[in-house]
C-alpha cells in the first residue's frame, strides 16, 4: 500500500488542482466574490502591517537615537537609585572592550543627575546630562534637535543647552547666565554658572521638559567625580544587534559591578507601547485572517455539498478516506494560496506607492511626537511581516480546509451515489 | 464452479426518523464464478441495497457477506475501500465518471490508485478503451460523450483494475433500447473472459433475457430464482429464456410482454395528456 499512497499522490494533486480550477470556473460570481474578499482582506492586512511596522520602526529609531542609545552600562544599582555614589569609577575597563566588537558603531560617556536650574526669578527641576560633545554625536542624534543656538562647543566649558520647555519655564534666552544646582556624590549641594548656548526641541516632552546638557569634563570637575561617570551609552550597527551587544558585555563585565541595560529596559513606557503595538498588529492579523477563514470555510462547504456525488464515486472506486481528506485540504490551501498571493501582491503595490511620500499626519504632530513618532509615516514591508501574514494565512487555510475535508470522509457512499 | 459471493441471512433496515423501512429480509445468495447474474424486482425491492452491501459500499444490520471467503461486514472502512479497489468493479446507472478527467484518465485513475505508474495506467486505459470500442474518444471529457459512450467508459473503468466481480446497478436504465442492447452485448462478451463475474441489478427485460441466472427480489426477499446455460453474444436475442419456461408461464409471459409492447407503442390517454 505504500506504493499506492506514493504514486497516488500525484493523482490527488492533479485532481485537487483540476477540481480547484473547475470549481473556480463553475460558479464565477461566487469565485469572484471569494477571491475579491481574500485579495482585499490580505491587501489591507499587508498595508496595515506595513504602516504598523513603519511607525514602530520610526518610533524605535527615534527613541534610541534621540537619547538612550541601544544599550547603557551603569554601575550596579544606578538606574534605580539615580545617585552619583553608584558610579563607574574606572570607565576605561569598559571602553577598551568597545574596540573588539564590530557590532558597536560608537559609544559615549555621560554623567546624569537631577538638579535645579534658575535664571533671574525663575527656576525648575532638571535632569543634568553631561556628555562629551563629539562622542555624543556618534551615538545619538540629539545634536540635530538644536533649534536655536548651537551644539556644545569643544573647549567651551560653561556651555549649556536646555530643553525648549524648561527654557520657557524659567524664562531663559540664548546667552543668559543660568545657575545649575546639583548634589555631589558626597552629598553636598553645589552650584555653577553656565551660559545658555542652545535650545533643544526633540519633540519628546520628557526630554524637552527636563534636559540640561553640559560638557562632561566640566561636570566631572564641578561635581568632584574625577574620571568617574554614570553612563556608558552604546550604539549598535543595527537595532537587531542590541541583544547581541548586551550579551557580549554581560559575558565580559562582572554583574556585581555593572548593570547592562538594553533600550527596552530604559524606558518601560516605550517598551510597553511597542509591546502593545505588536499585540495590536497581531489582533489586526487575527481579525482579518478569521474573516478570510470564515469566507473560505463557507465556500468549501458549499463546494463540498455540490460535489457530494463525485466524492462518493471516487471513494467507491477505491480512494481511501485519508486520500480524500488530503485532496480537499490541499484544495483549500491552494485556493487560499492564490487569494493570499494576489492579496499580498496588491498590498505590496499599495505599500510601494506610499513608500515615497508616506502618510502625512502632521495635523496630529504633537500627539505623535509624544511617542517619538514622525508626523509622516512611511510604510515598511518587512520579511517578518510577510512571514507573519502568509504564515498565519497558511494556518488559516489548513484550518479552513480541515473541517470540510473531515466532513468529506464521513460521507455515506450509498447516499452520495444515489444523488442525481 | 466456485462460489465467490455468499450471503447468509442478510438483514438491512433503513430508519426515517423513528419509522423503520425494512430493505432486506434474510437474503441467502450464492453467486458462482463466471456467472452473469441479474437481480430483478420492482423499485424498493432491495436490489440496489443488496448490490451496495455486496460491493462493500454499505453495511448490513445482521447476517454475513463473504466475497472470496472474506466477510466484508467485519472489515474497517479503509479495508473495504482497498478491498473494492482490488476486487470489485462498479458500473452505475448514472455512469458516475469524474467530470474533470477525460475518458482515458477516468480509467487510468483506478490503476494509479492501485499503485501502477502513470504510463502503465494509461496503457491499460488505452487497452480497455479499445476493448469497449471507443479508443478514438479517449481524450473526450464525460460531458462530451453520449450516455452509451459514458457507460462504456464506466465499464472500462470497472474492468481496468482487473476485478473478479463487476457489480452493475441499472446499467442500461439511462440508455435507449439499442444502446442498452449493445451494452449488454458488450458485458456478455466481457463475461466470457475467465473469472469475471457480473452481478447486475436491472428492470430491463433485455438484461433479464441475457442473464445466465435471474434472481427475483420482492420486499427484500428472494422470491424466485432460475438459471440457464450462459448465452453467447450472438444468441442473446434468438435464444430467449422464455423457451425454457413451463408452457403456462410462457403464455403468461408472452401476454404480459405484448401488453407492455403495446404500452410502449401507444401511450395511454393519461400519458398522452402528461406528455
XYZ file of C-alpha atoms in Angstrom:
695
model
C 0.000 0.000 0.000
C 2.966 2.309 0.441
C 3.404 2.260 -3.325
C -0.224 3.046 -3.785
C -0.033 6.030 -1.458
C 3.145 7.373 -3.101
C 2.077 7.047 -6.686
C -1.437 8.131 -5.906
C -0.241 11.450 -4.508
C 0.463 12.820 -7.968
C -3.049 11.868 -8.968
C -4.579 13.563 -5.928
C -2.557 16.683 -6.591
C -3.726 16.642 -10.180
C -7.299 16.038 -9.100
C -7.074 18.776 -6.457
C -5.697 21.330 -8.911
C -8.223 20.406 -11.581
C -11.060 20.390 -9.079
C -9.954 23.758 -7.832
C -9.800 25.235 -11.312
C -13.133 23.708 -12.229
C -14.733 24.949 -9.023
C -13.347 28.408 -9.648
C -14.942 28.393 -13.087
C -18.151 26.583 -12.114
C -19.610 29.468 -10.164
C -17.781 32.507 -11.408
C -19.717 35.041 -9.395
C -19.029 33.208 -6.159
C -15.398 32.747 -7.099
C -15.014 36.422 -7.898
C -16.577 37.475 -4.603
C -14.495 34.986 -2.613
C -11.257 35.942 -4.310
C -12.009 39.668 -4.061
C -12.738 39.285 -0.357
C -9.468 37.484 0.141
C -7.466 39.842 -2.015
C -8.979 42.888 -0.312
C -8.503 41.398 3.154
C -4.895 40.375 2.628
C -4.048 43.625 0.800
C -5.457 45.735 3.645
C -3.721 43.496 6.135
C -0.426 43.949 4.308
C -0.836 47.724 4.213
C -1.843 47.961 7.885
C 1.005 45.709 8.866
C 3.460 47.776 6.827
C 2.155 51.002 8.405
C 2.385 49.462 11.850
C 5.911 48.225 11.218
C 6.811 51.556 9.647
C 5.799 53.704 12.564
C 7.118 51.223 15.111
C 10.452 51.277 13.348
C 10.452 55.087 13.281
C 9.472 55.228 16.900
C 12.172 52.768 17.884
C 14.801 54.606 15.887
C 13.758 57.999 17.244
C 13.739 56.709 20.793
C 17.113 55.028 20.514
C 18.875 57.752 18.597
C 17.432 60.769 20.333
C 18.659 59.899 23.791
C 19.148 56.382 25.062
C 21.300 54.539 22.531
C 20.876 50.801 22.024
C 22.274 49.899 25.411
C 23.648 51.578 28.512
C 26.177 50.385 31.034
C 25.874 51.731 34.568
C 27.381 50.995 37.885
C 25.316 48.389 39.662
C 22.120 49.931 41.101
C 22.425 53.357 39.445
C 19.276 53.111 37.316
C 17.180 52.546 40.420
C 18.934 54.966 42.777
C 19.928 57.704 40.309
C 22.542 58.545 42.942
C 26.052 59.650 41.971
C 27.510 57.341 44.609
C 26.607 54.489 42.261
C 29.067 55.479 39.556
C 31.568 53.837 37.232
C 34.918 54.726 38.668
C 37.020 53.057 36.003
C 35.289 53.624 32.634
C 38.477 52.566 30.856
C 37.713 48.944 31.830
C 34.526 49.135 29.760
C 35.552 51.371 26.894
C 38.549 49.255 25.924
C 36.142 46.413 25.154
C 34.377 48.546 22.565
C 37.171 48.209 20.030
C 36.820 44.458 19.767
C 33.165 44.349 18.794
C 32.382 45.228 15.159
C 28.684 45.358 16.057
C 29.364 48.552 18.046
C 29.167 51.695 15.970
C 30.001 54.182 18.719
C 29.795 54.991 22.406
C 29.797 57.950 24.713
C 30.201 58.597 28.405
C 27.769 60.617 30.461
C 27.072 61.864 33.921
C 23.404 62.000 34.726
C 21.941 63.548 37.837
C 18.998 65.636 38.878
C 19.294 69.278 39.839
C 17.817 72.722 39.680
C 18.153 75.423 37.029
C 17.477 79.059 37.756
C 17.705 82.294 35.883
C 16.542 85.600 37.222
C 13.443 84.801 39.255
C 12.576 81.532 37.543
C 13.723 78.049 38.475
C 12.805 74.464 37.592
C 13.800 70.919 38.389
C 16.036 69.452 35.706
C 17.881 66.340 34.601
C 21.506 67.319 34.120
C 23.261 65.332 31.415
C 26.957 65.878 30.989
C 28.433 64.427 27.854
C 31.371 64.617 25.504
C 30.218 66.934 22.752
C 31.930 64.963 19.976
C 31.362 61.397 21.169
C 27.672 62.118 21.750
C 27.200 62.814 18.041
C 28.465 59.294 17.238
C 25.804 57.726 19.340
C 22.664 59.853 19.296
C 21.087 62.435 17.063
C 20.291 64.808 19.897
C 22.591 67.445 18.361
C 20.229 67.551 15.361
C 17.427 68.780 17.613
C 19.092 72.091 18.454
C 16.501 74.532 17.180
C 18.096 77.707 18.471
C 21.750 78.491 19.123
C 24.495 75.879 18.780
C 25.546 72.455 19.977
C 28.108 72.148 22.790
C 31.347 73.654 21.523
C 34.642 71.836 22.126
C 36.724 73.549 24.772
C 33.870 75.798 25.958
C 33.461 74.536 29.494
C 30.474 76.660 30.550
C 28.216 75.946 27.587
C 24.687 74.892 28.457
C 21.847 73.565 26.318
C 18.317 73.431 27.715
C 15.199 71.627 26.605
C 12.727 74.029 24.977
C 10.079 73.596 27.679
C 12.422 74.029 30.602
C 13.934 77.134 28.964
C 10.427 78.557 28.597
C 9.540 77.652 32.167
C 12.464 79.501 33.710
C 12.362 82.263 31.076
C 15.912 81.676 29.802
C 17.074 83.020 26.447
C 20.219 82.356 24.446
C 23.287 83.903 26.107
C 21.614 84.097 29.523
C 23.524 83.195 32.631
C 21.903 80.105 34.128
C 22.746 78.725 37.536
C 22.630 74.963 37.898
C 22.492 73.358 41.295
C 23.272 69.693 41.985
C 24.442 67.325 44.680
C 27.933 65.837 44.711
C 28.469 62.153 45.431
C 29.447 63.047 48.972
C 26.097 64.756 49.436
C 26.990 68.454 49.442
C 24.935 70.804 47.278
C 26.931 72.880 44.799
C 26.055 75.385 42.134
C 27.749 76.564 38.975
C 27.172 79.239 36.393
C 26.616 78.255 32.759
C 25.712 80.203 29.659
C 22.776 79.141 27.551
C 24.128 78.388 24.066
C 21.345 76.361 22.587
C 17.738 75.223 22.888
C 16.844 71.583 22.235
C 13.493 70.568 20.859
C 13.311 66.802 20.470
C 9.517 66.608 20.452
C 9.617 64.159 23.341
C 8.085 66.052 26.286
C 10.007 64.117 28.929
C 13.278 65.346 27.362
C 12.244 68.886 26.435
C 10.728 69.437 29.873
C 13.799 68.477 31.938
C 17.038 68.260 29.994
C 20.053 70.424 30.739
C 23.133 69.474 28.725
C 26.646 70.443 29.827
C 30.203 69.320 28.894
C 31.393 66.124 30.595
C 34.761 67.492 31.736
C 33.108 70.456 33.405
C 30.702 68.201 35.282
C 33.492 65.889 36.447
C 35.351 68.850 37.943
C 32.251 70.604 39.274
C 30.849 67.511 40.944
C 34.293 66.289 42.071
C 33.964 62.964 40.308
C 37.464 62.646 38.882
C 37.265 60.320 35.838
C 34.054 58.743 37.089
C 30.909 58.703 35.035
C 27.402 57.296 35.442
C 26.517 56.016 31.953
C 28.295 54.495 29.021
C 25.896 54.705 26.101
C 26.432 52.263 23.234
C 25.142 52.409 19.690
C 24.929 49.126 17.779
C 25.218 48.920 13.994
C 21.555 47.850 13.771
C 18.595 47.554 16.115
C 18.540 43.772 15.813
C 22.037 43.522 17.327
C 21.020 45.124 20.623
C 20.647 41.804 22.405
C 23.936 40.582 20.996
C 25.769 43.663 22.281
C 24.185 43.318 25.707
C 25.130 39.659 25.728
C 28.745 40.400 24.764
C 29.151 42.915 27.603
C 27.400 40.658 30.039
C 29.996 37.993 29.304
C 32.929 40.343 29.864
C 31.768 42.516 32.752
C 31.022 41.459 36.285
C 27.359 41.680 37.117
C 28.371 42.572 40.662
C 29.873 45.845 39.441
C 27.863 46.755 36.374
C 24.343 46.703 35.081
C 23.906 46.430 31.320
C 20.521 47.541 30.064
C 19.080 47.357 26.550
C 16.990 50.283 25.386
C 13.747 48.436 26.064
C 14.508 48.416 29.798
C 15.500 52.061 29.993
C 12.022 53.373 29.321
C 9.288 50.961 30.434
C 6.606 53.160 28.891
C 8.140 52.956 25.424
C 8.672 49.230 25.837
C 5.037 48.748 26.829
C 3.910 50.887 23.932
C 5.952 48.801 21.499
C 4.610 45.585 23.009
C 1.085 46.945 22.784
C 1.649 47.875 19.141
C 2.944 44.405 18.381
C -0.104 42.911 20.054
C -2.339 45.348 18.189
C -0.734 44.256 14.906
C -1.393 40.640 15.806
C -5.021 41.405 16.636
C -5.460 43.028 13.211
C -3.915 39.981 11.544
C -6.143 37.643 13.535
C -9.337 39.572 12.759
C -8.624 39.717 9.028
C -7.498 36.106 8.914
C -10.599 34.941 10.804
C -12.780 36.787 8.275
C -10.907 35.177 5.392
C -11.102 31.800 7.121
C -14.874 32.041 7.526
C -15.239 33.069 3.871
C -13.148 30.139 2.666
C -14.838 27.719 5.022
C -18.195 28.806 3.641
C -17.002 28.395 0.049
C -15.507 24.975 0.775
C -18.660 23.744 2.481
C -20.854 24.860 -0.434
C -18.400 23.260 -2.836
C -18.442 20.064 -0.768
C -22.221 19.999 -0.950
C -22.107 20.407 -4.738
C -19.550 17.624 -5.126
C -21.127 15.154 -2.761
C -21.715 12.651 -5.540
C -18.288 12.998 -7.138
C -16.605 12.345 -3.794
C -18.866 9.327 -3.316
C -17.740 7.977 -6.693
C -14.030 8.334 -6.060
C -14.476 6.716 -2.639
C -16.498 3.877 -4.190
C -13.833 3.066 -6.765
C -11.087 2.830 -4.175
C -9.893 6.217 -2.889
C -9.270 5.974 0.851
C -10.581 8.443 3.408
C -7.092 9.776 4.057
C -6.592 10.388 0.357
C -9.896 12.261 0.086
C -9.056 14.246 3.216
C -5.643 15.303 1.916
C -7.073 16.113 -1.519
C -9.688 18.513 -0.127
C -7.251 20.026 2.335
C -4.850 20.688 -0.492
C -7.656 22.255 -2.471
C -8.413 24.707 0.358
C -4.726 25.513 0.753
C -4.367 26.125 -2.988
C -7.412 28.394 -3.055
C -6.120 30.462 -0.137
C -2.624 30.436 -1.604
C -3.920 32.013 -4.823
C -6.018 34.584 -2.948
C -3.283 35.356 -0.417
C -0.607 35.713 -3.109
C -2.746 38.101 -5.148
C -3.736 39.968 -1.980
C -0.162 40.271 -0.809
C 0.869 41.456 -4.262
C -1.882 44.093 -4.239
C -0.894 45.130 -0.694
C 2.773 45.359 -1.697
C 1.844 47.608 -4.614
C -0.112 49.859 -2.236
C 2.843 49.981 0.151
C 5.199 50.682 -2.737
C 3.006 53.531 -3.956
C 3.013 55.080 -0.469
C 6.663 54.416 0.353
C 7.878 57.569 -1.407
C 5.510 60.129 0.057
C 4.426 58.318 3.227
C 1.194 59.188 5.032
C 1.280 62.737 6.322
C -0.228 63.054 9.782
C 1.282 66.426 10.586
C -2.155 67.619 11.727
C -1.655 65.357 14.731
C 2.079 66.064 15.026
C 2.074 66.987 18.703
C 0.310 63.823 19.735
C 2.618 61.695 17.627
C 5.794 63.335 18.870
C 4.901 62.243 22.355
C 5.534 58.708 21.139
C 8.787 59.569 19.358
C 6.953 59.416 16.032
C 7.495 61.450 12.925
C 4.475 63.272 11.507
C 4.912 61.389 8.209
C 4.599 57.611 8.469
C 6.414 55.546 5.875
C 5.053 52.027 5.482
C 7.718 49.390 5.841
C 7.205 45.938 4.339
C 9.479 43.642 6.323
C 10.298 39.988 5.852
C 8.940 39.385 9.341
C 5.549 40.801 8.452
C 5.456 38.825 5.195
C 6.163 35.634 7.111
C 3.605 36.622 9.748
C 0.853 37.379 7.215
C 1.484 34.475 4.852
C 2.217 32.070 7.711
C -0.979 32.982 9.537
C -2.920 32.753 6.287
C -1.469 29.306 5.660
C -2.530 28.192 9.119
C -5.980 29.656 8.377
C -6.028 27.731 5.091
C -5.310 24.490 6.875
C -7.972 25.279 9.488
C -10.486 26.216 6.794
C -9.731 23.011 4.918
C -9.712 20.585 7.821
C -13.426 20.653 8.647
C -14.791 20.246 5.082
C -12.123 17.609 4.390
C -13.033 15.735 7.542
C -16.714 16.039 6.647
C -15.987 14.577 3.208
C -14.535 11.452 4.813
C -17.802 10.934 6.685
C -19.939 10.719 3.532
C -22.421 7.903 3.221
C -21.342 6.277 -0.043
C -24.699 4.761 -0.874
C -26.442 8.109 -0.331
C -23.806 10.016 -2.295
C -24.119 7.627 -5.251
C -27.899 7.970 -5.301
C -27.739 11.737 -5.852
C -28.937 12.585 -9.354
C -17.991 -23.683 -10.208
C -16.501 -21.920 -7.205
C -18.692 -19.685 -5.064
C -17.318 -16.173 -4.898
C -20.200 -14.329 -3.256
C -22.146 -15.845 -0.404
C -24.647 -14.044 1.735
C -26.234 -15.624 4.738
C -29.404 -14.401 6.446
C -28.746 -10.807 5.419
C -30.937 -8.150 7.022
C -30.995 -4.432 6.442
C -33.410 -1.827 7.707
C -33.383 1.912 6.990
C -34.761 4.336 9.523
C -36.546 7.527 8.626
C -36.848 9.267 11.957
C -38.381 6.614 14.181
C -40.017 4.766 11.282
C -38.283 1.554 10.207
C -38.161 0.744 6.478
C -37.012 -2.855 6.069
C -34.958 -3.294 2.903
C -33.616 -6.839 3.114
C -35.128 -9.842 4.919
C -32.807 -12.773 5.391
C -31.176 -12.894 1.958
C -29.261 -16.104 1.247
C -27.391 -15.937 -2.012
C -24.600 -17.867 -3.640
C -23.006 -16.464 -6.786
C -20.587 -18.656 -8.672
C -17.521 -17.561 -10.544
C -18.223 -16.545 -14.143
C -21.975 -16.091 -13.696
C -23.899 -13.330 -15.434
C -26.408 -12.904 -12.648
C -29.222 -10.401 -12.682
C -31.113 -9.116 -9.657
C -34.601 -8.246 -10.796
C -37.510 -6.726 -8.965
C -39.573 -3.616 -8.580
C -38.314 -0.350 -7.225
C -37.802 -0.683 -3.498
C -37.447 -4.451 -3.653
C -33.899 -4.224 -2.241
C -31.834 -4.810 -5.415
C -29.598 -1.773 -5.014
C -29.252 -2.261 -1.266
C -28.132 -5.843 -1.804
C -25.699 -4.761 -4.501
C -24.310 -1.996 -2.269
C -23.801 -4.374 0.623
C -22.068 -6.964 -1.566
C -19.945 -4.135 -3.008
C -18.876 -3.049 0.498
C -20.458 0.359 -0.024
C -22.953 -0.145 2.740
C -23.167 -2.273 5.849
C -25.914 -4.702 6.870
C -27.700 -4.937 10.189
C -27.101 -8.666 10.543
C -26.006 -11.695 8.598
C -22.807 -12.209 6.690
C -21.445 -11.413 3.240
C -18.479 -13.415 2.101
C -16.677 -12.333 -1.019
C -13.742 -14.562 -1.910
C -14.154 -16.113 1.530
C -13.733 -12.807 3.385
C -16.574 -11.438 5.480
C -16.670 -7.870 4.273
C -19.034 -6.793 7.043
C -16.246 -7.302 9.554
C -13.824 -5.041 7.684
C -12.967 -1.474 8.648
C -13.893 1.289 6.224
C -10.350 1.579 4.820
C -10.087 -2.213 4.462
C -13.338 -2.138 2.489
C -12.007 0.638 0.277
C -8.876 -1.372 -0.508
C -10.987 -4.478 -0.997
C -13.176 -2.658 -3.518
C -10.118 -1.258 -5.285
C -8.563 -4.662 -5.886
C -11.569 -6.964 -6.230
C -14.701 -5.192 -7.366
C -15.564 -3.056 -10.364
C -18.620 -0.824 -10.302
C -20.909 0.301 -13.093
C -23.542 2.804 -12.043
C -26.829 3.826 -13.595
C -25.718 7.466 -13.919
C -22.227 6.454 -15.186
C -20.590 8.468 -12.404
C -17.451 9.407 -14.272
C -15.140 12.029 -12.807
C -16.049 15.118 -14.775
C -12.657 16.810 -14.603
C -10.905 13.830 -16.203
C -11.169 12.684 -19.797
C -12.208 9.123 -20.614
C -8.649 7.807 -20.590
C -7.820 9.468 -17.281
C -11.026 8.191 -15.707
C -9.882 4.661 -16.445
C -6.239 5.261 -15.562
C -7.182 6.828 -12.202
C -8.202 3.444 -10.769
C -4.937 1.855 -11.924
C -2.968 4.669 -10.323
C -4.850 4.124 -7.091
C -3.646 0.535 -7.284
C -0.072 1.791 -7.357
C 0.654 1.456 -11.059
C 2.775 4.098 -12.750
C 1.130 6.776 -14.839
C 2.464 5.311 -18.096
C 1.317 1.791 -17.252
C -2.070 3.098 -16.131
C -2.589 4.991 -19.380
C -1.552 1.920 -21.352
C -4.152 -0.138 -19.509
C -6.700 2.606 -20.133
C -5.959 2.535 -23.864
C -6.336 -1.232 -23.880
C -9.775 -1.080 -22.258
C -10.880 1.772 -24.463
C -10.076 -0.500 -27.404
C -11.970 -3.345 -25.780
C -15.103 -1.233 -25.361
C -14.633 0.127 -28.875
C -14.249 3.823 -28.077
C -10.497 4.208 -28.351
C -10.976 7.270 -30.535
C -12.893 9.023 -27.745
C -10.193 8.681 -25.100
C -9.465 12.398 -24.890
C -13.055 13.489 -24.537
C -14.437 14.503 -21.213
C -17.645 12.893 -19.891
C -19.802 15.872 -20.887
C -18.592 15.423 -24.481
C -19.736 11.787 -24.631
C -23.181 10.278 -25.186
C -24.813 8.206 -22.457
C -23.853 4.945 -24.131
C -20.273 6.084 -24.593
C -20.074 7.184 -20.967
C -21.355 3.827 -19.831
C -18.708 2.126 -21.979
C -16.064 4.231 -20.240
C -17.603 3.259 -16.901
C -17.383 -0.416 -17.857
C -13.801 0.035 -18.991
C -13.025 1.752 -15.689
C -14.647 -1.092 -13.781
C -12.561 -3.648 -15.671
C -9.275 -1.729 -15.622
C -8.499 -2.707 -12.049
C -8.724 -6.347 -13.128
C -11.517 -7.212 -10.692
C -13.035 -10.644 -10.280
C -16.520 -9.189 -9.887
C -18.360 -6.442 -11.703
C -21.362 -5.011 -9.884
C -23.651 -3.020 -12.121
C -26.593 -1.064 -10.781
C -29.191 -0.458 -13.530
C -26.504 -0.039 -16.193
C -28.967 0.361 -19.079
C -31.604 2.455 -17.316
C -30.468 5.757 -18.794
C -29.844 4.415 -22.305
C -32.070 3.946 -25.316
C -33.041 0.403 -26.268
C -30.450 -0.154 -28.979
C -27.585 1.343 -26.990
C -28.680 -0.718 -23.997
C -28.656 -3.882 -26.092
C -25.192 -3.089 -27.408
C -24.006 -2.585 -23.870
C -25.477 -5.899 -22.749
C -23.764 -7.493 -25.697
C -20.502 -5.932 -24.588
C -20.918 -7.050 -20.975
C -21.725 -10.561 -22.091
C -18.675 -10.579 -24.255
C -16.553 -9.460 -21.318
C -18.231 -12.055 -19.123
C -16.806 -14.752 -21.353
C -13.346 -13.887 -20.073
C -12.469 -16.438 -17.448
C -13.103 -15.345 -13.910
C -15.084 -12.130 -14.464
C -18.400 -12.416 -12.726
C -21.220 -9.953 -13.395
C -23.902 -9.191 -10.838
C -26.386 -6.734 -12.262
C -29.484 -5.163 -10.818
C -31.939 -4.213 -13.507
C -35.515 -3.676 -14.578
C -34.555 -4.026 -18.216
C -36.126 -7.115 -19.887
C -33.172 -7.307 -22.286
C -30.784 -7.608 -19.360
C -33.001 -10.230 -17.765
C -33.105 -12.163 -21.006
C -29.319 -12.084 -21.225
C -28.902 -13.385 -17.690
C -27.402 -16.775 -17.012
C -29.102 -16.527 -13.656
C -32.069 -14.434 -12.679
C -32.755 -13.654 -9.045
C -36.081 -12.007 -8.395
C -36.479 -9.867 -5.303
C -39.655 -8.561 -3.748
C -39.913 -6.724 -0.451
C -36.335 -7.552 0.459
C -36.648 -11.286 -0.119
C -35.668 -13.623 -2.928
C -38.969 -14.788 -4.357
C -37.839 -16.564 -7.499
C -34.570 -17.725 -8.945
C -33.595 -19.675 -12.042
C -30.525 -20.397 -14.141
C -29.929 -21.007 -17.817
C -26.916 -22.029 -19.789
C -24.800 -18.919 -20.303
C -25.545 -17.401 -23.675
C -23.107 -16.393 -26.296
C -23.321 -12.827 -27.541
C -24.721 -13.937 -30.855
C -27.582 -15.896 -29.334
C -28.968 -13.488 -26.766
C -31.893 -12.308 -28.807
C -32.710 -15.537 -30.557
C -32.233 -17.943 -27.659
C -34.775 -16.481 -25.292
C -35.054 -17.956 -21.762
C -38.820 -17.917 -22.258
C -38.389 -21.077 -24.220
C -37.180 -22.811 -21.091
C -40.262 -21.850 -19.091
C -43.149 -24.247 -18.474
C -45.978 -23.835 -21.015
C -48.358 -21.909 -18.691
C -45.725 -19.429 -17.562
C -44.542 -18.999 -21.126
C -48.039 -17.981 -22.311
C -48.459 -15.657 -19.339
C -45.029 -14.067 -20.017
C -45.810 -13.536 -23.716
C -49.185 -11.910 -22.952
C -47.532 -9.555 -20.479
C -44.813 -8.703 -22.960
C -47.429 -7.967 -25.610
C -49.294 -5.649 -23.250
C -46.025 -3.904 -22.360
C -45.123 -3.576 -26.047
C -48.495 -2.014 -26.820
C -48.000 0.445 -23.993
C -44.652 1.475 -25.410
C -46.044 1.851 -28.924
C -49.287 3.525 -27.895
C -49.197 5.541 -24.673
C -52.368 5.707 -22.620
C -54.565 8.809 -22.744
C -53.287 9.769 -19.327
C -49.693 9.535 -20.514
C -50.513 11.405 -23.718
C -52.010 14.247 -21.661
C -48.903 14.349 -19.494
C -46.619 14.481 -22.448
